[in-house]
Amino acid sequence: MPNTPLAATTDVAVAPVSTSSRGTRILGALTLVSATVTILYSFWFSKADVELGNTVRILYVHVPTVSIAYLCMLANAVFSGIYLWKRTAFSDLMASATGEIGVLLLGLTILAGMMWGRPTWGTYWEWGDPRLTSTLLLFLMYLGYVTVRNIPAPRSARNTRSAIIGIVSALLIYPVRMSTEWWGSLHQGRTISAPGASKIQGAQEFALYSGFFTFMFLAAWLVIHRFRVGWLADQAEAGQLESVIAERRAESAGDLGLGKVH
Amino acid sequence: MLASTISNEWAYVGITWGATAAVIGGYAVMVLRRGRRLSRQVPEDQRRWM
Amino acid sequence: MVHAIWLTFRKDLRIEARTRVTVNHVIPFVLAVVMLFAFGLNAESTLLRRATPGLFWVTVLFAAMSIVQRSAAIDRPDGLPDALRLSGLSPTGMYLGKTASTFVQLTITEIVLAAAMVLMYDVRLDGVALIVTAIPLGTMAIAAVGSVYGPLAAGLGGRESVLPLLMLPALAPVLLAATNAFGVAFGTTVGPGWRWVGMLGMLDVLYVAAGSATSAALLEET
């Protein structure tokens, strides 16, 4: 029921018909500028690596996505914990937004890892590599989080369940990494590894840092929008529930035909 | 693939960057659209958390 | 709390003793899996022997799905969740009791499975001490996770099939540690087997702590 269709054009209004605000527009602009710089430095200003050739350009996406994904999972754990303690809608919606965006970034990390592995190791997947294996495991764990989160349920039950999964999953991040590392050391896979930060210099280093900022801005922008969508979805559901209850009440009061006009 | 090592490398670089842009772009569009659709269903004073 | 642990433990096992779901459904299932692996790996005895550590724990994980699902389902009938909430028993105690009863049922299943594998896959055991320690530690980890995710999934009303998606990735470190400890004991892999046992112990502590900490919230909402 769009009661005021004019509100769509005047976005300075208190509640526009979208999830954007001045904050998100600034963040969005920062993301675009930063992305342009990253692309220029990744393809134009930086040279191919001596050892890795052009595949080093994959790392300008791979390394930032995985770092920001871990940051998202950390935020998810913190907000899940706060939810079980304070039970606020804010912490729940923040946990859900960071969880979903974390999964998205983990998925992209795995894809970039596979695309990097093929030309450097000669295979898309290397089970002996703890980074790939542990990322896959975390991806599946947080996919479970997002899946349960999206199952329709009474709100407080849904929130509590996803918070529990968020906390259990976060506790596993370290053991997952440690077990895949020990396991990988048994298999002695190919020994070529991504060059450490110390080996990457100059324009390459700048591309990497610029990538970090790009994905940081991007993730913040996405989290805010996703948070607002989550809020709206809950409000819309509550509104529907209210109108159904009102209808029932009108029916039972016996004034059928008087109270409700569709 | 018949191409030389150099252009071969570029294919993997291209897939990575292309897929990343497509997935994030697609997700962003999905979120923004859903936000617009839901905003219309929610009374004005309840649209924002704060 | 000890009271709550004991009550839940006894209740769950008494229900199992009367209905015999684990004995009648899960044990034949693991025997079928023993047969299927032999068919799937073309009955190659060297391959089967080498793969036994992994096959054992993968089978245990699958069997655990059924046991955990069942163990959560017995608390679902009408009004029972409310009755448990109102019972005044410690939620952590109930969680630990459920973990203990799942542990017992899984251990029984594992004994049958291990016997079948030793007899039918021609397994030679070198490090019995390692195996006897790894089994209870690995089982404990599975039971501890199952008693969180089992009731959680059971409360989803018709969407319980999400349980494996939740449990299997969370238990993957257990599979890695337990399989490698077994591998060392069977002589199929080399390396420090006790270090993996140590990891199993660490995982046990972590899972039980996580389950205890979230038990009150879990009881409230399922």
Coordinates of C-alpha atoms in Angstrom, one line a residue:
Chain A
M1 CA 0.0 0.0 0.0
P2 CA 2.1 2.9 -1.1
N3 CA 0.3 5.7 0.6
T4 CA 2.7 8.4 -0.5
P5 CA 4.3 7.6 -3.9
L6 CA 6.1 11.0 -3.8
A7 CA 8.4 9.8 -1.0
A8 CA 10.4 7.9 -3.6
T9 CA 11.7 11.0 -5.2
T10 CA 12.5 13.0 -2.1
D11 CA 15.1 10.9 -0.5
V12 CA 16.0 13.5 2.1
A13 CA 12.8 12.4 3.8
V14 CA 13.0 10.5 7.1
A15 CA 12.1 7.2 5.5
P16 CA 12.9 6.8 1.8
V17 CA 11.6 3.9 -0.2
S18 CA 15.1 2.3 -0.3
T19 CA 17.8 1.2 2.0
S20 CA 20.2 4.0 1.2
S21 CA 21.1 7.0 3.2
R22 CA 23.8 9.7 3.1
G23 CA 26.2 7.3 5.0
T24 CA 25.8 4.5 2.5
R25 CA 26.2 6.9 -0.5
I26 CA 29.5 8.1 0.9
L27 CA 30.6 4.6 1.6
G28 CA 29.5 3.6 -1.9
A29 CA 31.5 6.4 -3.5
L30 CA 34.5 5.4 -1.4
T31 CA 34.1 1.8 -2.6
L32 CA 34.0 2.9 -6.3
V33 CA 37.0 5.2 -6.0
S34 CA 39.0 2.6 -4.1
A35 CA 38.0 -0.1 -6.5
T36 CA 39.1 2.0 -9.5
V37 CA 42.5 2.6 -7.8
T38 CA 42.8 -1.1 -7.0
I39 CA 42.0 -2.1 -10.6
L40 CA 44.5 0.4 -12.0
Y41 CA 47.3 -0.7 -9.6
S42 CA 46.5 -4.4 -10.2
F43 CA 46.6 -4.3 -14.0
W44 CA 48.3 -1.1 -15.0
F45 CA 50.9 0.2 -12.6
S46 CA 52.2 -3.1 -11.2
K47 CA 54.2 -5.6 -13.1
A48 CA 53.9 -9.4 -13.2
D49 CA 55.7 -11.1 -10.4
V50 CA 59.1 -12.7 -11.0
E51 CA 58.1 -16.0 -9.6
L52 CA 54.3 -16.0 -10.0
G53 CA 53.9 -14.2 -13.3
N54 CA 50.5 -12.7 -13.9
T55 CA 48.8 -14.9 -11.4
V56 CA 50.0 -12.5 -8.7
R57 CA 47.1 -10.4 -9.9
I58 CA 44.7 -13.0 -8.5
L59 CA 46.1 -12.4 -5.1
Y60 CA 45.0 -8.8 -5.1
V61 CA 41.4 -10.2 -4.9
H62 CA 42.1 -13.4 -3.0
V63 CA 44.0 -11.9 0.0
P64 CA 41.6 -9.0 0.7
T65 CA 38.5 -11.2 0.4
V66 CA 39.8 -13.8 2.8
S67 CA 40.9 -11.1 5.4
I68 CA 37.6 -9.3 5.2
A69 CA 35.7 -12.6 5.4
Y70 CA 37.5 -13.4 8.6
L71 CA 36.6 -9.9 9.9
C72 CA 33.0 -10.6 9.1
M73 CA 33.1 -13.9 11.0
L74 CA 34.6 -12.2 13.9
A75 CA 31.9 -9.6 13.9
N76 CA 29.3 -12.3 13.5
A77 CA 30.7 -14.0 16.7
V78 CA 30.7 -10.8 18.7
F79 CA 27.1 -9.9 17.7
S80 CA 25.9 -13.4 18.2
G81 CA 27.3 -13.3 21.7
I82 CA 25.8 -9.9 22.4
Y83 CA 22.5 -11.2 21.1
L84 CA 22.4 -14.1 23.7
W85 CA 23.3 -11.6 26.4
K86 CA 21.1 -8.5 25.5
R87 CA 18.5 -9.9 23.1
T88 CA 18.5 -6.8 20.9
A89 CA 17.2 -6.7 17.4
F90 CA 20.4 -4.7 16.5
S91 CA 22.8 -7.4 17.5
D92 CA 20.7 -10.1 15.8
L93 CA 20.5 -8.2 12.5
M94 CA 24.2 -7.3 12.5
A95 CA 25.1 -10.9 13.1
S96 CA 22.9 -12.1 10.3
A97 CA 24.2 -9.4 7.9
T98 CA 27.9 -10.1 8.7
G99 CA 27.3 -13.9 8.5
E100 CA 25.8 -13.7 5.1
I101 CA 28.4 -11.4 3.6
G102 CA 31.1 -13.5 5.2
V103 CA 29.9 -16.5 3.4
L104 CA 29.8 -14.6 0.1
L105 CA 33.4 -13.5 0.6
L106 CA 34.5 -17.0 1.6
G107 CA 33.0 -18.4 -1.5
L108 CA 34.9 -15.9 -3.6
T109 CA 38.1 -16.6 -1.7
I110 CA 37.8 -20.3 -2.6
L111 CA 37.1 -19.5 -6.2
A112 CA 40.1 -17.2 -6.4
G113 CA 42.2 -19.8 -4.6
M114 CA 41.3 -22.5 -7.1
M115 CA 42.0 -20.1 -10.0
W116 CA 45.4 -19.4 -8.5
G117 CA 46.2 -23.0 -7.8
R118 CA 45.6 -24.3 -11.3
P119 CA 48.4 -22.3 -13.1
T120 CA 50.8 -22.4 -10.1
W121 CA 50.3 -25.9 -8.7
G122 CA 48.8 -27.4 -11.8
T123 CA 45.7 -28.4 -9.9
Y124 CA 42.5 -26.6 -8.9
W125 CA 42.5 -28.2 -5.5
E126 CA 45.3 -29.1 -3.2
W127 CA 44.1 -30.9 0.0
G128 CA 47.5 -30.5 1.5
D129 CA 47.0 -26.7 1.5
P130 CA 45.6 -25.7 4.9
R131 CA 44.4 -22.3 3.6
L132 CA 42.1 -23.8 1.0
T133 CA 40.9 -26.7 3.1
S134 CA 40.2 -24.6 6.2
T135 CA 38.4 -22.0 4.1
L136 CA 36.2 -24.6 2.6
L137 CA 35.3 -25.9 6.0
L138 CA 34.4 -22.5 7.3
F139 CA 32.5 -21.8 4.2
L140 CA 30.3 -24.9 4.8
M141 CA 29.9 -24.1 8.5
Y142 CA 28.7 -20.5 7.8
L143 CA 26.5 -21.8 4.9
G144 CA 24.8 -23.8 7.6
Y145 CA 24.4 -20.6 9.6
V146 CA 22.8 -18.7 6.7
T147 CA 20.6 -21.6 5.8
V148 CA 19.2 -22.0 9.3
R149 CA 18.8 -18.2 9.6
N150 CA 16.7 -18.1 6.5
I151 CA 14.3 -20.9 7.6
P152 CA 11.0 -19.2 8.5
A153 CA 10.4 -19.4 12.3
P154 CA 9.2 -17.3 15.2
R155 CA 11.6 -14.4 15.5
S156 CA 13.1 -15.0 18.9
A157 CA 13.6 -18.7 18.1
R158 CA 15.2 -17.9 14.8
N159 CA 17.5 -15.4 16.4
T160 CA 18.6 -17.6 19.3
R161 CA 19.2 -20.6 17.0
S162 CA 21.4 -18.6 14.6
A163 CA 23.3 -17.0 17.5
I164 CA 24.1 -20.4 18.9
I165 CA 25.4 -21.6 15.5
G166 CA 27.4 -18.4 15.2
I167 CA 29.1 -18.9 18.5
V168 CA 29.8 -22.6 18.0
S169 CA 31.2 -21.9 14.5
A170 CA 33.4 -19.1 15.7
L171 CA 34.9 -21.3 18.4
L172 CA 35.9 -23.7 15.6
I173 CA 37.8 -21.3 13.5
Y174 CA 41.1 -21.9 15.3
P175 CA 40.9 -25.7 15.6
V176 CA 39.8 -25.9 11.9
R177 CA 42.9 -24.0 10.9
M178 CA 45.2 -26.0 13.2
S179 CA 43.9 -29.5 12.2
T180 CA 44.1 -28.7 8.5
E181 CA 47.7 -27.4 9.0
W182 CA 48.8 -30.6 10.8
W183 CA 47.1 -32.7 8.2
G184 CA 48.6 -30.7 5.3
S185 CA 52.1 -31.2 6.8
L186 CA 51.6 -35.0 6.5
H187 CA 50.8 -34.7 2.8
Q188 CA 53.6 -32.5 1.7
G189 CA 51.8 -31.0 -1.2
R190 CA 53.4 -28.7 -3.6
T191 CA 55.6 -26.3 -1.8
I192 CA 55.1 -23.1 -3.8
S193 CA 53.3 -20.8 -1.6
A194 CA 51.9 -17.3 -1.9
P195 CA 54.7 -14.8 -1.3
G196 CA 54.6 -13.3 2.1
A197 CA 53.9 -9.6 2.6
S198 CA 57.6 -9.0 2.9
K199 CA 58.3 -10.2 -0.7
I200 CA 55.6 -8.0 -2.2
Q201 CA 56.9 -4.5 -2.7
G202 CA 56.2 -1.2 -4.4
A203 CA 53.2 -1.1 -6.7
Q204 CA 52.3 -4.7 -5.9
E205 CA 52.1 -3.9 -2.2
F206 CA 50.0 -0.9 -2.9
A207 CA 47.6 -2.9 -5.0
L208 CA 47.2 -5.3 -2.1
Y209 CA 46.5 -2.6 0.5
S210 CA 44.2 -0.8 -1.9
G211 CA 42.4 -4.1 -2.3
F212 CA 42.0 -4.3 1.5
F213 CA 40.4 -0.9 1.6
T214 CA 38.1 -1.6 -1.3
F215 CA 36.7 -4.8 0.2
M216 CA 36.5 -3.1 3.6
F217 CA 34.4 -0.3 2.3
L218 CA 32.4 -2.7 0.2
A219 CA 31.7 -5.0 3.1
A220 CA 30.6 -2.1 5.3
W221 CA 28.3 -0.8 2.5
L222 CA 26.8 -4.2 2.0
V223 CA 26.4 -4.9 5.8
I224 CA 24.5 -1.6 6.3
H225 CA 22.1 -2.3 3.4
R226 CA 21.7 -5.9 4.4
F227 CA 21.0 -4.8 8.0
R228 CA 18.3 -2.5 6.8
V229 CA 16.7 -5.2 4.5
G230 CA 16.7 -7.5 7.5
W231 CA 15.0 -4.9 9.6
L232 CA 12.4 -4.2 6.9
A233 CA 11.7 -7.9 6.4
D234 CA 11.0 -8.3 10.1
Q235 CA 8.8 -5.2 10.2
A236 CA 6.9 -6.3 7.1
E237 CA 6.3 -9.7 8.7
A238 CA 5.1 -8.2 11.9
G239 CA 2.8 -5.9 10.0
Q240 CA 1.2 -8.8 8.2
L241 CA 0.7 -10.6 11.4
E242 CA -0.9 -7.5 12.9
S243 CA -3.3 -7.1 10.0
V244 CA -4.3 -10.8 10.2
I245 CA -4.9 -10.5 13.9
A246 CA -7.0 -7.4 13.3
E247 CA -9.0 -9.2 10.7
R248 CA -9.7 -12.1 13.0
R249 CA -10.7 -9.8 15.7
A250 CA -13.1 -8.0 13.4
E251 CA -14.6 -11.3 12.4
S252 CA -15.1 -12.6 15.9
A253 CA -16.6 -9.2 17.0
G254 CA -19.4 -10.0 14.5
D255 CA -19.2 -6.8 12.5
L256 CA -18.4 -8.6 9.2
G257 CA -18.4 -6.4 6.2
L258 CA -18.2 -3.3 8.3
G259 CA -14.6 -3.3 9.6
K260 CA -12.6 -4.7 6.7
V261 CA -12.4 -3.3 3.3
H262 CA -9.6 -4.8 1.1
Chain B
M1 CA 43.8 -25.0 -23.8
L2 CA 46.0 -24.2 -26.8
A3 CA 47.0 -20.8 -25.8
S4 CA 50.5 -20.1 -24.5
T5 CA 51.3 -19.9 -20.8
I6 CA 51.0 -16.1 -20.7
S7 CA 47.5 -15.9 -22.1
N8 CA 46.6 -19.0 -20.1
E9 CA 47.5 -17.1 -16.9
W10 CA 45.4 -14.2 -18.0
A11 CA 42.3 -16.5 -18.4
Y12 CA 42.5 -17.4 -14.7
V13 CA 43.1 -13.8 -13.7
G14 CA 40.1 -12.8 -15.8
I15 CA 37.8 -15.5 -14.4
T16 CA 38.7 -14.5 -10.8
W17 CA 38.1 -10.8 -11.3
G18 CA 35.1 -11.3 -13.5
A19 CA 33.4 -13.7 -11.1
T20 CA 34.1 -11.6 -8.1
A21 CA 32.6 -8.5 -9.7
A22 CA 29.6 -10.5 -11.0
V23 CA 28.8 -12.2 -7.7
I24 CA 29.2 -9.1 -5.6
G25 CA 27.4 -6.9 -8.1
G26 CA 24.5 -9.5 -8.3
Y27 CA 24.3 -9.7 -4.6
A28 CA 24.2 -5.9 -4.2
V29 CA 21.5 -5.5 -6.8
M30 CA 19.5 -8.3 -5.1
V31 CA 19.8 -6.6 -1.7
L32 CA 19.0 -3.1 -3.0
R33 CA 15.9 -4.4 -4.9
R34 CA 14.6 -6.3 -1.9
G35 CA 15.1 -3.2 0.2
R36 CA 13.0 -1.2 -2.2
R37 CA 10.3 -3.8 -2.4
L38 CA 10.1 -4.2 1.4
S39 CA 10.2 -0.5 2.1
R40 CA 6.9 0.0 0.3
Q41 CA 5.3 -2.7 2.5
V42 CA 6.4 -1.0 5.7
P43 CA 4.8 2.1 7.2
E44 CA 7.0 5.1 7.0
D45 CA 7.8 5.5 10.7
Q46 CA 9.0 1.9 10.9
R47 CA 11.3 1.7 8.0
R48 CA 14.6 2.5 9.8
W49 CA 16.0 0.8 12.8
M50 CA 16.8 4.1 14.6
Chain C
M1 CA 23.0 -30.3 38.2
V2 CA 24.3 -33.8 38.8
H3 CA 20.7 -34.7 39.4
A4 CA 19.7 -33.3 36.1
I5 CA 22.5 -35.1 34.3
W6 CA 21.6 -38.4 35.9
L7 CA 17.8 -38.0 35.2
T8 CA 18.3 -37.1 31.6
F9 CA 20.8 -39.8 31.0
R10 CA 18.6 -42.5 32.6
K11 CA 15.5 -41.3 30.8
D12 CA 17.1 -41.3 27.4
L13 CA 18.7 -44.7 27.9
R14 CA 15.5 -46.1 29.3
I15 CA 13.6 -45.0 26.2
E16 CA 16.2 -46.5 24.1
A17 CA 16.0 -49.8 26.0
R18 CA 12.3 -49.9 25.4
T19 CA 12.2 -48.9 21.8
R20 CA 15.6 -50.2 20.7
V21 CA 16.0 -47.8 17.9
T22 CA 19.8 -47.7 17.9
V23 CA 20.0 -51.5 18.2
N24 CA 17.4 -52.2 15.6
H25 CA 18.0 -49.4 13.1
V26 CA 21.5 -48.0 13.4
I27 CA 23.6 -51.1 14.0
P28 CA 22.2 -52.9 10.9
F29 CA 22.8 -49.6 9.0
V30 CA 26.5 -49.5 9.9
L31 CA 26.9 -53.2 8.9
A32 CA 25.3 -52.3 5.6
V33 CA 27.8 -49.5 5.2
V34 CA 30.7 -51.9 5.9
M35 CA 29.4 -54.0 3.0
L36 CA 28.9 -51.0 0.8
F37 CA 32.5 -49.8 1.2
A38 CA 33.8 -53.2 0.3
F39 CA 31.6 -53.1 -2.9
G40 CA 32.5 -49.5 -3.6
L41 CA 36.2 -50.1 -3.2
N42 CA 36.1 -53.3 -5.3
A43 CA 36.9 -55.6 -2.3
E44 CA 40.6 -54.7 -2.7
S45 CA 42.0 -55.8 0.7
T46 CA 45.0 -53.6 0.7
L47 CA 42.9 -50.5 -0.2
L48 CA 40.3 -51.4 2.4
R49 CA 42.9 -51.9 5.1
R50 CA 44.6 -48.6 4.3
A51 CA 41.3 -46.8 4.2
T52 CA 39.8 -48.4 7.4
P53 CA 40.7 -45.5 9.8
G54 CA 38.8 -43.0 7.6
L55 CA 36.0 -45.4 6.7
F56 CA 35.4 -46.2 10.4
W57 CA 35.0 -42.5 11.4
V58 CA 33.0 -41.6 8.4
T59 CA 30.6 -44.4 9.2
V60 CA 30.5 -43.3 12.8
L61 CA 29.6 -39.7 11.7
F62 CA 26.7 -41.0 9.5
A63 CA 25.4 -43.3 12.3
A64 CA 25.7 -40.3 14.7
M65 CA 23.2 -38.4 12.5
S66 CA 20.5 -41.0 13.1
I67 CA 21.3 -41.3 16.8
V68 CA 21.4 -37.6 17.4
Q69 CA 18.1 -37.1 15.4
R70 CA 16.4 -39.8 17.4
S71 CA 17.8 -38.5 20.7
A72 CA 16.4 -35.0 19.9
A73 CA 13.1 -36.3 18.6
I74 CA 12.1 -38.1 21.8
D75 CA 11.9 -34.7 23.5
R76 CA 9.6 -33.2 20.9
P77 CA 6.1 -34.7 21.4
D78 CA 3.3 -32.2 22.4
G79 CA 4.0 -30.2 25.5
L80 CA 7.2 -32.0 26.3
P81 CA 9.5 -29.0 25.5
D82 CA 7.4 -26.9 27.8
A83 CA 7.5 -29.5 30.5
L84 CA 11.3 -29.7 30.3
R85 CA 11.5 -25.9 30.5
L86 CA 9.2 -25.8 33.5
S87 CA 10.9 -28.8 35.3
G88 CA 13.4 -26.5 36.9
L89 CA 16.2 -28.8 36.0
S90 CA 19.5 -27.2 35.2
P91 CA 19.7 -26.7 31.3
T92 CA 23.4 -27.5 31.4
G93 CA 22.7 -30.7 33.3
M94 CA 20.1 -31.7 30.8
Y95 CA 22.6 -31.0 28.0
L96 CA 25.3 -33.0 29.6
G97 CA 22.9 -35.9 30.3
K98 CA 21.9 -36.0 26.7
T99 CA 25.5 -35.9 25.6
A100 CA 26.2 -38.8 28.0
S101 CA 23.4 -40.9 26.6
T102 CA 24.3 -40.2 23.0
F103 CA 27.9 -41.1 24.0
V104 CA 26.8 -44.5 25.3
Q105 CA 24.7 -45.3 22.2
L106 CA 27.4 -44.2 19.8
T107 CA 30.0 -46.3 21.7
I108 CA 27.9 -49.4 21.4
T109 CA 27.5 -48.8 17.7
E110 CA 31.3 -48.3 17.4
I111 CA 32.1 -51.5 19.1
V112 CA 30.0 -53.5 16.6
L113 CA 31.4 -51.5 13.7
A114 CA 35.0 -52.0 14.9
A115 CA 34.5 -55.7 15.3
A116 CA 33.0 -56.0 11.8
M117 CA 35.8 -54.0 10.2
V118 CA 38.5 -56.0 12.0
L119 CA 37.0 -59.3 10.9
M120 CA 36.0 -58.3 7.4
Y121 CA 38.7 -55.9 6.3
D122 CA 41.5 -57.9 7.7
V123 CA 42.8 -55.1 9.8
R124 CA 46.0 -55.5 11.9
L125 CA 46.1 -53.4 15.1
D126 CA 49.4 -52.1 16.2
G127 CA 48.7 -49.4 18.7
V128 CA 45.8 -50.6 20.8
A129 CA 46.4 -47.9 23.5
L130 CA 46.0 -45.2 20.9
I131 CA 42.8 -46.7 19.6
V132 CA 41.3 -47.2 23.0
T133 CA 42.0 -43.5 23.9
A134 CA 40.9 -42.0 20.5
I135 CA 37.5 -43.8 20.4
P136 CA 36.0 -42.3 23.6
L137 CA 37.5 -38.8 22.9
G138 CA 36.2 -38.7 19.4
T139 CA 32.9 -40.1 20.4
M140 CA 32.6 -37.5 23.1
A141 CA 33.2 -34.7 20.6
I142 CA 30.5 -36.0 18.3
A143 CA 28.0 -36.4 21.2
A144 CA 28.7 -32.9 22.5
V145 CA 28.1 -31.3 19.1
G146 CA 25.0 -33.5 18.5
S147 CA 23.4 -32.5 21.7
V148 CA 23.5 -28.8 20.6
Y149 CA 22.6 -29.1 16.9
G150 CA 20.2 -32.1 17.3
P151 CA 17.7 -30.3 19.5
L152 CA 18.3 -27.1 17.5
A153 CA 17.5 -28.8 14.2
A154 CA 14.6 -30.7 15.7
G155 CA 12.9 -27.4 16.6
L156 CA 12.9 -26.3 13.0
G157 CA 9.6 -28.0 12.3
G158 CA 9.9 -30.0 9.1
R159 CA 13.4 -28.6 8.2
E160 CA 15.3 -31.1 10.3
S161 CA 17.2 -32.3 7.2
V162 CA 19.5 -29.3 7.8
L163 CA 21.2 -31.3 10.6
P164 CA 23.9 -32.9 8.5
L165 CA 24.8 -29.5 7.0
L166 CA 25.3 -28.1 10.5
M167 CA 27.0 -31.1 12.1
L168 CA 29.3 -32.5 9.5
P169 CA 31.4 -29.4 8.9
A170 CA 31.6 -28.7 12.6
L171 CA 32.8 -32.3 13.1
A172 CA 35.4 -32.3 10.3
P173 CA 38.3 -31.5 12.7
V174 CA 37.2 -34.5 14.8
L175 CA 37.3 -36.7 11.7
L176 CA 40.8 -35.4 10.8
A177 CA 42.2 -35.9 14.3
A178 CA 40.5 -39.3 14.9
T179 CA 41.3 -40.7 11.5
N180 CA 45.0 -39.7 11.8
A181 CA 45.3 -41.2 15.3
F182 CA 43.8 -44.4 14.0
G183 CA 46.1 -44.3 11.0
V184 CA 49.1 -44.2 13.2
A185 CA 47.7 -47.0 15.4
F186 CA 47.0 -49.2 12.3
G187 CA 50.4 -48.4 10.8
T188 CA 48.9 -46.9 7.7
T189 CA 50.3 -43.4 8.4
V190 CA 53.3 -42.2 10.2
G191 CA 53.5 -39.3 12.6
P192 CA 52.9 -38.4 16.2
G193 CA 49.6 -40.2 16.9
W194 CA 49.3 -38.9 20.5
R195 CA 49.4 -35.3 19.2
W196 CA 46.1 -36.0 17.4
V197 CA 44.7 -37.5 20.5
G198 CA 45.6 -34.3 22.3
M199 CA 43.7 -32.4 19.6
L200 CA 40.6 -34.6 20.2
G201 CA 40.8 -33.8 23.9
M202 CA 41.0 -30.1 23.2
L203 CA 38.0 -30.3 20.8
D204 CA 36.1 -32.1 23.5
V205 CA 36.7 -29.3 26.0
L206 CA 35.7 -26.7 23.4
Y207 CA 32.5 -28.4 22.3
V208 CA 31.3 -29.3 25.8
A209 CA 32.0 -25.7 26.9
A210 CA 30.1 -24.3 24.0
G211 CA 27.2 -26.6 24.5
S212 CA 27.1 -25.9 28.3
A213 CA 27.3 -22.1 27.7
T214 CA 24.4 -22.1 25.2
S215 CA 22.3 -24.8 26.8
A216 CA 19.9 -22.3 28.6
A217 CA 19.3 -20.4 25.4
L218 CA 18.8 -23.6 23.5
L219 CA 16.2 -25.0 25.9
E220 CA 14.3 -21.7 25.9
E221 CA 13.8 -21.6 22.2
T222 CA 13.3 -25.2 21.0

